[in-house]
């Protein structure tokens, strides 16, 4: 639009940010003011404003659809016997450590339920329920590349942790801790 309305620049200067970038085009203020006063500029500015509004509307519509997909997703957490849950959570952690070649840290490998402190076991139980017993990972994968992904991921995490806490009230504190930690990580990472 600038070239169409103003033609060739009155002067050029080297790009002050990138030496290899295109030179800056400089125009006399009187030429710019004359172009802005013309009907062609007004018409083009109105068209650009309409296109921008349509793009914002379309992005909001896609964002709303992404959030609705997460709101509508069924989140079912199985109600398991606590001993069985602990055993499966520890086994899940052992498989992850084995497959990821992760450092087992403070706990012997393979870990056993009776060797793990309650707080750590609760963390493993929440992780097991979230990753192995809910659609968390598949829903996260479905969000890649979608408008509204960041908000939808937060909504998904809140829904998953709330469902786990509702089914296992003694895990609610761990769910809150993991959610708070995740919010801090997401805040510090670029989208």
Coordinates of C-alpha atoms in Angstrom, one line a residue:
X1 CA 0.0 0.0 0.0
X2 CA 2.8 2.4 0.8
X3 CA 4.5 2.0 -2.6
X4 CA 1.2 2.3 -4.4
X5 CA 0.3 5.5 -2.7
X6 CA 3.7 7.2 -2.3
X7 CA 5.8 5.7 -5.1
X8 CA 9.5 5.7 -4.7
X9 CA 11.0 6.9 -1.4
X10 CA 12.6 10.3 -1.2
X11 CA 15.7 8.8 0.6
X12 CA 16.9 5.5 1.8
X13 CA 19.1 4.7 4.8
X14 CA 20.8 1.5 5.9
X15 CA 18.7 -0.8 8.1
X16 CA 19.6 0.2 11.7
X17 CA 18.7 -3.2 13.1
X18 CA 20.0 -5.7 10.5
X19 CA 22.9 -4.7 8.3
X20 CA 21.9 -7.2 5.7
X21 CA 18.2 -6.2 5.8
X22 CA 16.4 -4.0 3.3
X23 CA 17.2 -0.3 3.6
X24 CA 14.8 2.0 5.3
X25 CA 12.5 4.0 2.9
X26 CA 12.1 7.6 4.0
X27 CA 9.3 9.9 2.7
X28 CA 8.8 13.6 3.1
X29 CA 6.1 14.3 5.7
X30 CA 4.1 16.5 3.2
X31 CA 3.9 13.6 0.7
X32 CA 2.6 11.2 3.5
X33 CA 0.0 13.7 4.7
X34 CA -1.2 14.3 1.1
X35 CA -1.5 10.6 0.6
X36 CA -3.4 10.1 3.9
X37 CA -5.8 12.8 3.0
X38 CA -6.8 11.1 -0.3
X39 CA -9.8 8.9 -0.8
X40 CA -7.7 6.0 -2.0
X41 CA -5.9 5.8 1.4
X42 CA -9.2 6.0 3.2
X43 CA -10.7 3.2 1.2
X44 CA -7.6 1.0 1.6
X45 CA -7.5 1.7 5.4
X46 CA -11.2 0.7 5.7
X47 CA -10.6 -2.5 3.8
X48 CA -7.6 -3.3 6.0
X49 CA -9.6 -2.7 9.1
X50 CA -12.4 -5.0 7.8
X51 CA -9.9 -7.7 7.0
X52 CA -8.3 -7.4 10.5
X53 CA -11.7 -7.6 12.2
X54 CA -12.6 -10.7 10.2
X55 CA -9.3 -12.3 11.0
X56 CA -9.8 -11.6 14.8
X57 CA -13.3 -12.9 14.6
X58 CA -12.1 -16.1 12.8
X59 CA -9.3 -16.6 15.4
X60 CA -11.8 -16.2 18.2
X61 CA -14.2 -18.7 16.6
X62 CA -11.4 -21.2 16.3
X63 CA -10.2 -20.5 19.9
X64 CA -13.8 -21.1 21.1
X65 CA -14.0 -24.3 19.2
X66 CA -10.7 -25.5 20.7
X67 CA -11.9 -24.7 24.3
X68 CA -15.3 -26.4 23.6
X69 CA -13.5 -29.5 22.4
X70 CA -11.8 -29.7 25.8
X71 CA -15.0 -28.9 27.7
X72 CA -16.9 -31.6 25.9
X73 CA -14.2 -34.3 26.3
X74 CA -15.2 -37.0 28.8
X75 CA -12.8 -37.2 31.7
X76 CA -13.4 -40.5 33.5
X77 CA -11.1 -41.5 36.4
X78 CA -11.5 -45.1 37.5
X79 CA -12.3 -45.7 41.1
X80 CA -9.7 -48.2 42.2
X81 CA -8.8 -49.9 45.4
X82 CA -6.1 -47.8 47.0
X83 CA -3.6 -50.7 47.3
X84 CA -4.1 -51.5 43.6
X85 CA -3.7 -47.9 42.6
X86 CA -0.4 -47.6 44.6
X87 CA 0.9 -50.8 43.0
X88 CA 0.0 -49.7 39.5
X89 CA 1.4 -46.2 40.0
X90 CA 4.7 -47.7 41.2
X91 CA 4.8 -50.1 38.3
X92 CA 4.0 -47.2 35.9
X93 CA 6.9 -45.2 37.4
X94 CA 9.2 -48.2 37.2
X95 CA 8.4 -48.7 33.5
X96 CA 9.0 -45.0 32.8
X97 CA 12.4 -45.1 34.6
X98 CA 13.3 -48.2 32.7
X99 CA 12.2 -47.0 29.3
X100 CA 13.5 -43.5 29.6
X101 CA 16.8 -44.5 31.2
X102 CA 15.8 -41.9 33.8
X103 CA 17.9 -41.7 37.0
X104 CA 15.8 -43.5 39.7
X105 CA 16.9 -40.8 42.1
X106 CA 16.3 -41.4 45.8
X107 CA 14.4 -44.7 45.3
X108 CA 15.7 -48.1 44.5
X109 CA 14.9 -49.5 41.1
X110 CA 12.6 -51.1 40.8
X111 CA 10.7 -49.2 43.5
X112 CA 8.3 -51.0 45.8
X113 CA 5.1 -49.5 47.3
X114 CA 6.4 -50.0 50.8
X115 CA 9.7 -48.2 50.1
X116 CA 8.2 -45.0 48.9
X117 CA 7.1 -42.1 51.2
X118 CA 3.5 -41.2 51.1
X119 CA 4.0 -37.8 49.4
X120 CA 6.1 -39.4 46.6
X121 CA 3.6 -42.2 46.2
X122 CA 0.8 -39.6 45.9
X123 CA 2.7 -37.8 43.2
X124 CA 3.2 -41.1 41.3
X125 CA -0.5 -42.0 41.7
X126 CA -1.6 -38.7 40.3
X127 CA 0.9 -39.0 37.4
X128 CA -0.3 -42.6 36.7
X129 CA -4.0 -41.6 36.8
X130 CA -3.4 -38.6 34.6
X131 CA -1.2 -40.3 32.0
X132 CA -2.4 -43.9 31.9
X133 CA -6.1 -43.7 33.0
X134 CA -7.4 -40.5 31.4
X135 CA -7.4 -39.1 27.8
X136 CA -4.9 -36.4 28.9
X137 CA -2.0 -37.3 26.6
X138 CA -4.2 -37.8 23.5
X139 CA -6.1 -34.6 24.1
X140 CA -2.8 -32.7 24.5
X141 CA -1.7 -34.2 21.2
X142 CA -4.9 -33.0 19.6
X143 CA -4.2 -29.4 20.7
X144 CA -1.0 -29.1 18.8
X145 CA -1.2 -26.3 16.2
X146 CA -4.7 -25.2 17.2
X147 CA -5.7 -21.6 18.0
X148 CA -6.3 -21.3 21.8
X149 CA -3.9 -24.2 22.6
X150 CA -2.4 -22.5 25.7
X151 CA -5.8 -21.8 27.3
X152 CA -7.1 -25.2 26.3
X153 CA -4.1 -27.0 27.9
X154 CA -4.8 -25.1 31.2
X155 CA -8.5 -26.0 31.0
X156 CA -7.6 -29.6 30.3
X157 CA -5.2 -29.8 33.2
X158 CA -7.7 -28.2 35.6
X159 CA -10.4 -30.7 34.5
X160 CA -8.1 -33.7 34.8
X161 CA -6.8 -32.7 38.3
X162 CA -10.3 -31.9 39.5
X163 CA -11.6 -35.3 38.3
X164 CA -8.7 -37.1 40.1
X165 CA -9.3 -35.1 43.3
X166 CA -13.0 -35.8 43.1
X167 CA -12.4 -39.5 42.9
X168 CA -9.5 -39.6 45.3
X169 CA -10.0 -36.7 47.9
X170 CA -6.7 -37.7 49.6
X171 CA -4.9 -36.8 46.4
X172 CA -6.4 -33.3 46.1
X173 CA -3.4 -31.6 47.7
X174 CA -1.1 -33.3 45.2
X175 CA -3.3 -32.4 42.3
X176 CA -3.3 -28.7 43.5
X177 CA 0.5 -28.8 43.8
X178 CA 1.0 -30.3 40.4
X179 CA -1.4 -27.8 38.8
X180 CA 0.2 -24.8 40.5
X181 CA 3.7 -26.1 39.4
X182 CA 2.5 -26.5 35.8
X183 CA 1.0 -23.0 35.7
X184 CA 4.4 -21.6 36.8
X185 CA 6.2 -23.6 34.2
X186 CA 3.7 -22.6 31.5
X187 CA 4.0 -18.9 32.5
X188 CA 7.8 -19.1 32.2
X189 CA 7.9 -20.9 28.8
X190 CA 7.2 -19.1 25.6
X191 CA 4.0 -20.3 23.8

